mmCIF file of C-alpha atoms in Angstrom:
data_model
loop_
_atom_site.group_PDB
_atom_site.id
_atom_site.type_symbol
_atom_site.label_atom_id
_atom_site.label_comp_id
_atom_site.label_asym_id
_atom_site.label_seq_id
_atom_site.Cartn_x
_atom_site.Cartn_y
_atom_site.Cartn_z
ATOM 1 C CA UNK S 261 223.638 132.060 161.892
ATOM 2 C CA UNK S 262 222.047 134.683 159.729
ATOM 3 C CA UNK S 263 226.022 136.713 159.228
ATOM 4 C CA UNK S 264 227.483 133.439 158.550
ATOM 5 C CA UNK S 265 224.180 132.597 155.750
ATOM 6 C CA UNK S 266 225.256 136.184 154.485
ATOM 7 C CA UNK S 267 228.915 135.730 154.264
ATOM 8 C CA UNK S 268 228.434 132.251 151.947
ATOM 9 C CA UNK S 269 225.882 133.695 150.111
ATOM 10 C CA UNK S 270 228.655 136.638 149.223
ATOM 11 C CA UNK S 271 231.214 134.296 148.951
ATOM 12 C CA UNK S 272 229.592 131.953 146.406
ATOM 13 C CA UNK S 273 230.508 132.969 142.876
ATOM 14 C CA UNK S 274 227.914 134.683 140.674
ATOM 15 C CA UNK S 275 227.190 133.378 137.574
ATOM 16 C CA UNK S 276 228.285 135.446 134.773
ATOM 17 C CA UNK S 277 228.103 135.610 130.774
ATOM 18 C CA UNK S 278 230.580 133.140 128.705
ATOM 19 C CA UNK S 279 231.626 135.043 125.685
ATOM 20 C CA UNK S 280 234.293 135.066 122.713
ATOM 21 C CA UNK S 281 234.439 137.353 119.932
ATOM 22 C CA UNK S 282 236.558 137.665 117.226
ATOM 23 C CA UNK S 283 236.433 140.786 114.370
ATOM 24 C CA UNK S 284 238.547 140.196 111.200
ATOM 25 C CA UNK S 285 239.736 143.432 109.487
ATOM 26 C CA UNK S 286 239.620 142.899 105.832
ATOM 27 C CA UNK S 287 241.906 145.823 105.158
ATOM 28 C CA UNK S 288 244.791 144.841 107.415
ATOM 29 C CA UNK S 289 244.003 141.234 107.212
ATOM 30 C CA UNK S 290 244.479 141.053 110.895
ATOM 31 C CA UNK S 291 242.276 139.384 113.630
ATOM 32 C CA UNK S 292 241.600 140.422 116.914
ATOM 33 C CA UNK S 293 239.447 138.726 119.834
ATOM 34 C CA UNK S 294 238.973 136.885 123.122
ATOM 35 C CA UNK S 295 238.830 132.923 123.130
ATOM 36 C CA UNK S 296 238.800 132.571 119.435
ATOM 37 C CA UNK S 297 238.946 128.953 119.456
ATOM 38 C CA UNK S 298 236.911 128.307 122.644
ATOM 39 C CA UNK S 299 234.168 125.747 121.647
ATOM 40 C CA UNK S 300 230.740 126.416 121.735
ATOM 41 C CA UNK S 301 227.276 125.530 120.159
ATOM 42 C CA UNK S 302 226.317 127.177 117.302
ATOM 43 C CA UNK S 303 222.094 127.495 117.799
ATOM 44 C CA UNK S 304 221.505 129.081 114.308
ATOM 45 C CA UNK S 305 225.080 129.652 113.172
ATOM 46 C CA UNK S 306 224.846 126.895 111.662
ATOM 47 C CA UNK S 307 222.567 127.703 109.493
ATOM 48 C CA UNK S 308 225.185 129.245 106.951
ATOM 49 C CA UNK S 309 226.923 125.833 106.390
ATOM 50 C CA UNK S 310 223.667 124.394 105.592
ATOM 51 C CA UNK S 311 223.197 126.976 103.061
ATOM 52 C CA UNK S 312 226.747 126.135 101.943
ATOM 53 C CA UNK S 313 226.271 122.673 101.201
ATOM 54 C CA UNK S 314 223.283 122.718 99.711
ATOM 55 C CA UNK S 315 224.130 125.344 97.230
ATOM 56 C CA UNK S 316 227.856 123.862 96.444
ATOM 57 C CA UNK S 317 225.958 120.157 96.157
ATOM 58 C CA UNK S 318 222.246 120.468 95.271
ATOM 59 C CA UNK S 319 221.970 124.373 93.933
ATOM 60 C CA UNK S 320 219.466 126.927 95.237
ATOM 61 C CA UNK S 321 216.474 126.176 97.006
ATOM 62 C CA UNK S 322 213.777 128.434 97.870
ATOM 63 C CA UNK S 323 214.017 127.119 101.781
ATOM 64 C CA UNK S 324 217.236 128.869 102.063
ATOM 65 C CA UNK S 325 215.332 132.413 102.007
ATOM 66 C CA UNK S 326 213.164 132.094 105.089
ATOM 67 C CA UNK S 327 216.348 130.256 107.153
ATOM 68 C CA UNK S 328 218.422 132.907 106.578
ATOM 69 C CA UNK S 329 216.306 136.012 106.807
ATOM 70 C CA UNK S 330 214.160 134.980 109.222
ATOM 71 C CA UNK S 331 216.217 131.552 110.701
ATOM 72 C CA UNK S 332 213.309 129.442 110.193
ATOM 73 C CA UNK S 333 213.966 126.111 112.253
ATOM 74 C CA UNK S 334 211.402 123.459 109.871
ATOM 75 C CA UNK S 335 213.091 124.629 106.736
ATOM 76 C CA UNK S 336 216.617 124.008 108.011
ATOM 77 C CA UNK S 337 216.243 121.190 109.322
ATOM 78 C CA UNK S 338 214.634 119.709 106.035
ATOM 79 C CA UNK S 339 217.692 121.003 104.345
ATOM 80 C CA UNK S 340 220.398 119.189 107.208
ATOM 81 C CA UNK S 341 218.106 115.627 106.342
ATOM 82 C CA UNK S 342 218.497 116.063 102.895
ATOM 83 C CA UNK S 343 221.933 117.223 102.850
ATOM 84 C CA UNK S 344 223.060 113.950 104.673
ATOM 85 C CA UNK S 345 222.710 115.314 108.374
ATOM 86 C CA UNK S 346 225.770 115.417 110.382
ATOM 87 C CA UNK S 347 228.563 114.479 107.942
ATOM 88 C CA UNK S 348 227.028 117.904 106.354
ATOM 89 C CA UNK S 349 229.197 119.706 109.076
ATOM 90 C CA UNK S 350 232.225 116.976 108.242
ATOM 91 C CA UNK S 351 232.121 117.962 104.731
ATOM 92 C CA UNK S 352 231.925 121.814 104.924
ATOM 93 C CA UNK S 353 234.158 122.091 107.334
ATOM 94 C CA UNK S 354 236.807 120.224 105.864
ATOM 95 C CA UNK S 355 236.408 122.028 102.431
ATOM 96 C CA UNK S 356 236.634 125.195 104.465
ATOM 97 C CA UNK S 357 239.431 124.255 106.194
ATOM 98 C CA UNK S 358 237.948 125.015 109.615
ATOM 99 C CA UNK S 359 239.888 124.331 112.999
ATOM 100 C CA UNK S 360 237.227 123.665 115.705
ATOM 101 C CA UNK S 361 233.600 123.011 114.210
ATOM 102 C CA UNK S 362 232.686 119.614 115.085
ATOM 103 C CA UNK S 363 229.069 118.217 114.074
ATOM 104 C CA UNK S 364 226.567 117.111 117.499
ATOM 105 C CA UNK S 365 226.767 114.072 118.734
ATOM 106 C CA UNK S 366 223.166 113.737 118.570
ATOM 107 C CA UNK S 367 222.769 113.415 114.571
ATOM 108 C CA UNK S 368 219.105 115.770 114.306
ATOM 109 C CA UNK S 369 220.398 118.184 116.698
ATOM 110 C CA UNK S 370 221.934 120.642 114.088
ATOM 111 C CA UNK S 371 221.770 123.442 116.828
ATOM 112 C CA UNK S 372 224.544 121.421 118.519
ATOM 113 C CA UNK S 373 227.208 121.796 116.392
ATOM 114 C CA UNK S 374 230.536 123.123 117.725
ATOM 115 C CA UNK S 375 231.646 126.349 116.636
ATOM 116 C CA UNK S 376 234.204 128.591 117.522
ATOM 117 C CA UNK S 377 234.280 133.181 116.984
ATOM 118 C CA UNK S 378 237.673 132.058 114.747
ATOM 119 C CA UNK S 379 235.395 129.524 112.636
ATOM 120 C CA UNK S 380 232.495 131.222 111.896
ATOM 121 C CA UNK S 381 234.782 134.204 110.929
ATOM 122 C CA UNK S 382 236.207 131.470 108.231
ATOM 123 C CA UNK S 383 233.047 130.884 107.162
ATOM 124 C CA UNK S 384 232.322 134.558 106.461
ATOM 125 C CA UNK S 385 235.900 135.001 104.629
ATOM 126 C CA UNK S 386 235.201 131.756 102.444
ATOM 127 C CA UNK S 387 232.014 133.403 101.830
ATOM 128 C CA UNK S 388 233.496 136.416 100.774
ATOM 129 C CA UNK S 389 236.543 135.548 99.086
ATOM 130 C CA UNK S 390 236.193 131.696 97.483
ATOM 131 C CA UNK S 391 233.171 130.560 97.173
ATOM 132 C CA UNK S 392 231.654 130.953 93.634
ATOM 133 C CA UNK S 393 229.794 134.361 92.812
ATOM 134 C CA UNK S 394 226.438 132.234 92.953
ATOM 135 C CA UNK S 395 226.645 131.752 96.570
ATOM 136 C CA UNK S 396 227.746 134.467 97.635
ATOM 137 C CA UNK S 397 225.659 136.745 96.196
ATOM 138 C CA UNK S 398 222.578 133.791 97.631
ATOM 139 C CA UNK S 399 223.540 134.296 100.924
ATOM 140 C CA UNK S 400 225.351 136.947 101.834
ATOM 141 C CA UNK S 401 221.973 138.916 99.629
ATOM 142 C CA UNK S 402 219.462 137.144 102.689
ATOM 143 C CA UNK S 403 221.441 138.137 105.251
ATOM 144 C CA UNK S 404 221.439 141.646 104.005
ATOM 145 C CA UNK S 405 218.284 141.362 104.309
ATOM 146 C CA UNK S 406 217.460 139.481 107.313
ATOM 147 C CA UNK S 407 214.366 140.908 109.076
ATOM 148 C CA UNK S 408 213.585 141.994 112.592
ATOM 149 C CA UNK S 409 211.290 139.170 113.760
ATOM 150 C CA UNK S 410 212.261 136.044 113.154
ATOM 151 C CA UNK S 411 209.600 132.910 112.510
ATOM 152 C CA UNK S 412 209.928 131.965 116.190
ATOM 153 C CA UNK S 413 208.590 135.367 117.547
ATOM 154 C CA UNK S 414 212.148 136.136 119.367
ATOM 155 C CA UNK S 415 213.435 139.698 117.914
ATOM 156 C CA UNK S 416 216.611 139.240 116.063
ATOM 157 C CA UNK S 417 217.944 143.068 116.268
ATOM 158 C CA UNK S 418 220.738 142.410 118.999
ATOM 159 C CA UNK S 419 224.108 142.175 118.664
ATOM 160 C CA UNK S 420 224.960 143.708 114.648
ATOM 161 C CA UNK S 421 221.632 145.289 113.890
ATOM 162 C CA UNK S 422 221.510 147.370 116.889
ATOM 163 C CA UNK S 423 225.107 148.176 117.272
ATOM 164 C CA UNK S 424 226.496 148.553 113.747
ATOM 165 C CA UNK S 425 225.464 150.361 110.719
ATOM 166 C CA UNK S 426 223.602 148.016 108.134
ATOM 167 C CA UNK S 427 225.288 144.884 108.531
ATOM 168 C CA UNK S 428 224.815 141.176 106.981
ATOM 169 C CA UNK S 429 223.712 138.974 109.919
ATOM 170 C CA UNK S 430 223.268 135.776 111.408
ATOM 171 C CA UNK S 431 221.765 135.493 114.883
ATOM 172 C CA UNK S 432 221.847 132.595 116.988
ATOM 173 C CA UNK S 433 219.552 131.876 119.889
ATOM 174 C CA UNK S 434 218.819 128.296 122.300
ATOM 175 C CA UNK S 435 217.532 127.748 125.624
ATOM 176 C CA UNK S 436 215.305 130.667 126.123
ATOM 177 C CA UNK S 437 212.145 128.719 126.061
ATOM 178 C CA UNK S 438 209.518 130.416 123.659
ATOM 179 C CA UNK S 439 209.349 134.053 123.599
ATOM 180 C CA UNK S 440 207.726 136.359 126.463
ATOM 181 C CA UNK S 441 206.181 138.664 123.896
ATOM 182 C CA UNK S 442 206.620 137.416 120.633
ATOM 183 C CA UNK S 443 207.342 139.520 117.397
ATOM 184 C CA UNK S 444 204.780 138.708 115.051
ATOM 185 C CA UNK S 445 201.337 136.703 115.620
ATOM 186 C CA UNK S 446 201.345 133.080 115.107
ATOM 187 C CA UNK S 447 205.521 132.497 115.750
ATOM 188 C CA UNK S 448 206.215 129.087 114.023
ATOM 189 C CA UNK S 449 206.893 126.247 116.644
ATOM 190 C CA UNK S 450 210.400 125.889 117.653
ATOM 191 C CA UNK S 451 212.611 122.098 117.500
ATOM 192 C CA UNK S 452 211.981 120.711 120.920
ATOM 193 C CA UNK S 453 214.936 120.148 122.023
ATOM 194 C CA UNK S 454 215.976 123.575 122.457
ATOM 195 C CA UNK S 455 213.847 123.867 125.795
ATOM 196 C CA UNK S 456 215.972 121.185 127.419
ATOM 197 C CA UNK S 457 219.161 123.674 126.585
ATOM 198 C CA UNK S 458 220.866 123.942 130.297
ATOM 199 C CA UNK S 459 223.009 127.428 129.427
ATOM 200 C CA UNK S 460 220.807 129.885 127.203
ATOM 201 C CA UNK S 461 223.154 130.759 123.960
ATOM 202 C CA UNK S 462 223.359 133.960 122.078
ATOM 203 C CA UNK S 463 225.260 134.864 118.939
ATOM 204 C CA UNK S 464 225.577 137.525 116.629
ATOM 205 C CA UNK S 465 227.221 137.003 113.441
ATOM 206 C CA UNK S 466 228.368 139.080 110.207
ATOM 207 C CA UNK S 467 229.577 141.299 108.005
ATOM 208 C CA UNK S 468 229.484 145.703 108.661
ATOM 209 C CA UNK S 469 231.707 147.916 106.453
ATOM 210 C CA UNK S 470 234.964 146.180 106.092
ATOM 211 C CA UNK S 471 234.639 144.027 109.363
ATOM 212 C CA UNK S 472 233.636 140.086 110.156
ATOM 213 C CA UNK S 473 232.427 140.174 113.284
ATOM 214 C CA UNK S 474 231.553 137.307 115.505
ATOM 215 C CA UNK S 475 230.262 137.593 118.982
ATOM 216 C CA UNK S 476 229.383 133.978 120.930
ATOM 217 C CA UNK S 477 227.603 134.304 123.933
ATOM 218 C CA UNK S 478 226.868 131.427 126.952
ATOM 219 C CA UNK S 479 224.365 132.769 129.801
ATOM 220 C CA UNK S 480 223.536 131.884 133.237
ATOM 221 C CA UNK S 481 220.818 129.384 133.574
ATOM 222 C CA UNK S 482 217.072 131.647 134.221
ATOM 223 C CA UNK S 483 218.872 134.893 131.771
ATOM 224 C CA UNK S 484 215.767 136.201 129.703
ATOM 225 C CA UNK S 485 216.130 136.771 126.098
ATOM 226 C CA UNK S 486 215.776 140.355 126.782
ATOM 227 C CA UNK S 487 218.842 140.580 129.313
ATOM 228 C CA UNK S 488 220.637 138.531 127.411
ATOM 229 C CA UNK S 489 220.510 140.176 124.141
ATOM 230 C CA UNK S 490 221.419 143.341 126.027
ATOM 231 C CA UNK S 491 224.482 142.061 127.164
ATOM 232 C CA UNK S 492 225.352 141.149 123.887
ATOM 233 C CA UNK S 493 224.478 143.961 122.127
ATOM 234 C CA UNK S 494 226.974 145.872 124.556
ATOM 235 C CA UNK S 495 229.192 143.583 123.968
ATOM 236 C CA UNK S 496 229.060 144.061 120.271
ATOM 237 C CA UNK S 497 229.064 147.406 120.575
ATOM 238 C CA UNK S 498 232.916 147.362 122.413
ATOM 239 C CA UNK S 499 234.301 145.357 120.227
ATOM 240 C CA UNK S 500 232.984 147.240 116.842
ATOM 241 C CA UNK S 501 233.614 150.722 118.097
ATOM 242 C CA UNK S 502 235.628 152.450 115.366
ATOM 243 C CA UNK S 503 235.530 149.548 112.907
ATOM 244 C CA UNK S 504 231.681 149.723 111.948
#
C-alpha cells in the first residue's frame, strides 16, 4: 500500500510557475517572448493606465506619485472611482490600440484587469513614443524613481531592479497575503480582496537601456513572496541577458 501511495504521489503533477514575457527591442523594433498574448491579471500593472487616463482626461494629480513609486493601493483606487472605474480600462485601451486587456468583471476590483506581456509592452511604447511630453516625462520620471519598499511592506526589488541596470519599473503583486517581514514600519493596509486571490501573481514591468521588458508571473497556491520573487527575478534575468 505504502509503494503504490508513493508511485501516485510521483505520478501526480507538481505545480509549477505560469509565466509569459515579452522584451521589445527599440533598436530593431523587433519583439521576442513566450505567450505574449496569454491573459492574465494585472495586480498593479494596472496602475499605469490609471495614470494614463487621468493625466490625458483630468491632468496631474499629486496621487499619481505615491502609486507609482511606491504602488500605493488607497490612492489608486481613488483615482479608478474618479476616472469612471472600469470603462477606464475600455477607454485606454482602445485609444492605445491594445489586443487583450479587458477590464474585471467585478467593477472595484482594478487588480483584475486582464493583461497580456504583448499589452503592457504597448503601453510602455505608447508611453514612449505618442503620448504627449507631459506624460511621459510624469510617469515614466516615478517609475525611475520607484523605491524599494513599497506602502504595503512587500519589497519591490525583484524582477528589473535586481536583474537589470537602473531600469523604470512597475511591479505587480496579489495573493500573497500581507507581508512576512515587512519593509518599512506601519505598511499601509492592503484592498481586501487580494487575500481571497487563489494563484499568487507576480509581475515585473519596464523600461532598461533600450529594452521594454515585461515578465507576468502565475504561482502555485502556498508560493511565498520570497520564492516567488526569486523565480522571477531569474526569470528576468534570462530573458534580459545581453539586452540590459
Amino acid at each position: 500500500m505504502h509503494l503504490l501511495l508513493t508511485l501516485a504521489l510521483l505520478a501526480a503533477p507538481v505545480p509549477t510557475t505560469t509565466a509569459s514575457y515579452a522584451v521589445y527591442d527599440r533598436i530593431t523594433h523587433t519583439l521576442t517572448g513566450r505567450d505574449v498574448h496569454k491573459p492574465i491579471r494585472s495586480a498593479s500593472l494596472v496602475k499605469i493606465l490609471i495614470a494614463i487616463e487621468q493625466l490625458e482626461s483630468r491632468g496631474d494629480d499629486p496621487r499619481i506619485e505615491p502609486m507609482l513609486r511606491v504602488s500605493d493601493d488607497n490612492a489608486a483606487s481613488e483615482l479608478w472611482v474618479e476616472n469612471g472605474w472600469d470603462q477606464l480600462v475600455v477607454r485606454t485601451a482602445e485609444r492605445l490600440k491594445l489586443k487583450d486587456t479587458r477590464p474585471p468583471e467585478k467593477r472595484g476590483m482594478w487588480g483584475y484587469t486582464a493583461v497580456s506581456a504583448y499589452d503592457v509592452v504597448k503601453i510602455y511604447r505608447y508611453l514612449l513614443e505618442d503620448a504627449k511630453p507631459k506624460v511621459r516625462r510624469t510617469i515614466m520620471g516615478h517609475l525611475q524613481r520607484a523605491e524599494k519598499c513599497a506602502s504595503d511592506g512587500f519589497d519591490q526589488s525583484f524582477g528589473l531592479p535586481s536583474a537589470t541596470w537602473r531600469p523604470a519599473f512597475k511591479q505587480g503583486w496579489s495573493g500573497f497575503g500581507d507581508p512576512t517581514k515587512p519593509c518599512v514600519d506601519r505598511p499601509r493596509p492592503r484592498i481586501q480582496w487580494e487575500l481571497d486571490t487563489k494563484s499568487p501573481a507576480l509581475h515585473t514591468s519596464g523600461t532598461c537601456l533600450f529594452s521594454i521588458v515585461v515578465v507576468l508571473t502565475l504561482h502555485p497556491e502556498g508560493t511565498t513572496y520570497e520564492k516567488a520573487a526569486k523565480r522571477v527575478t531569474q526569470l528576468t534575468e534570462e530573458v534580459t541577458k545581453h539586452r540590459c
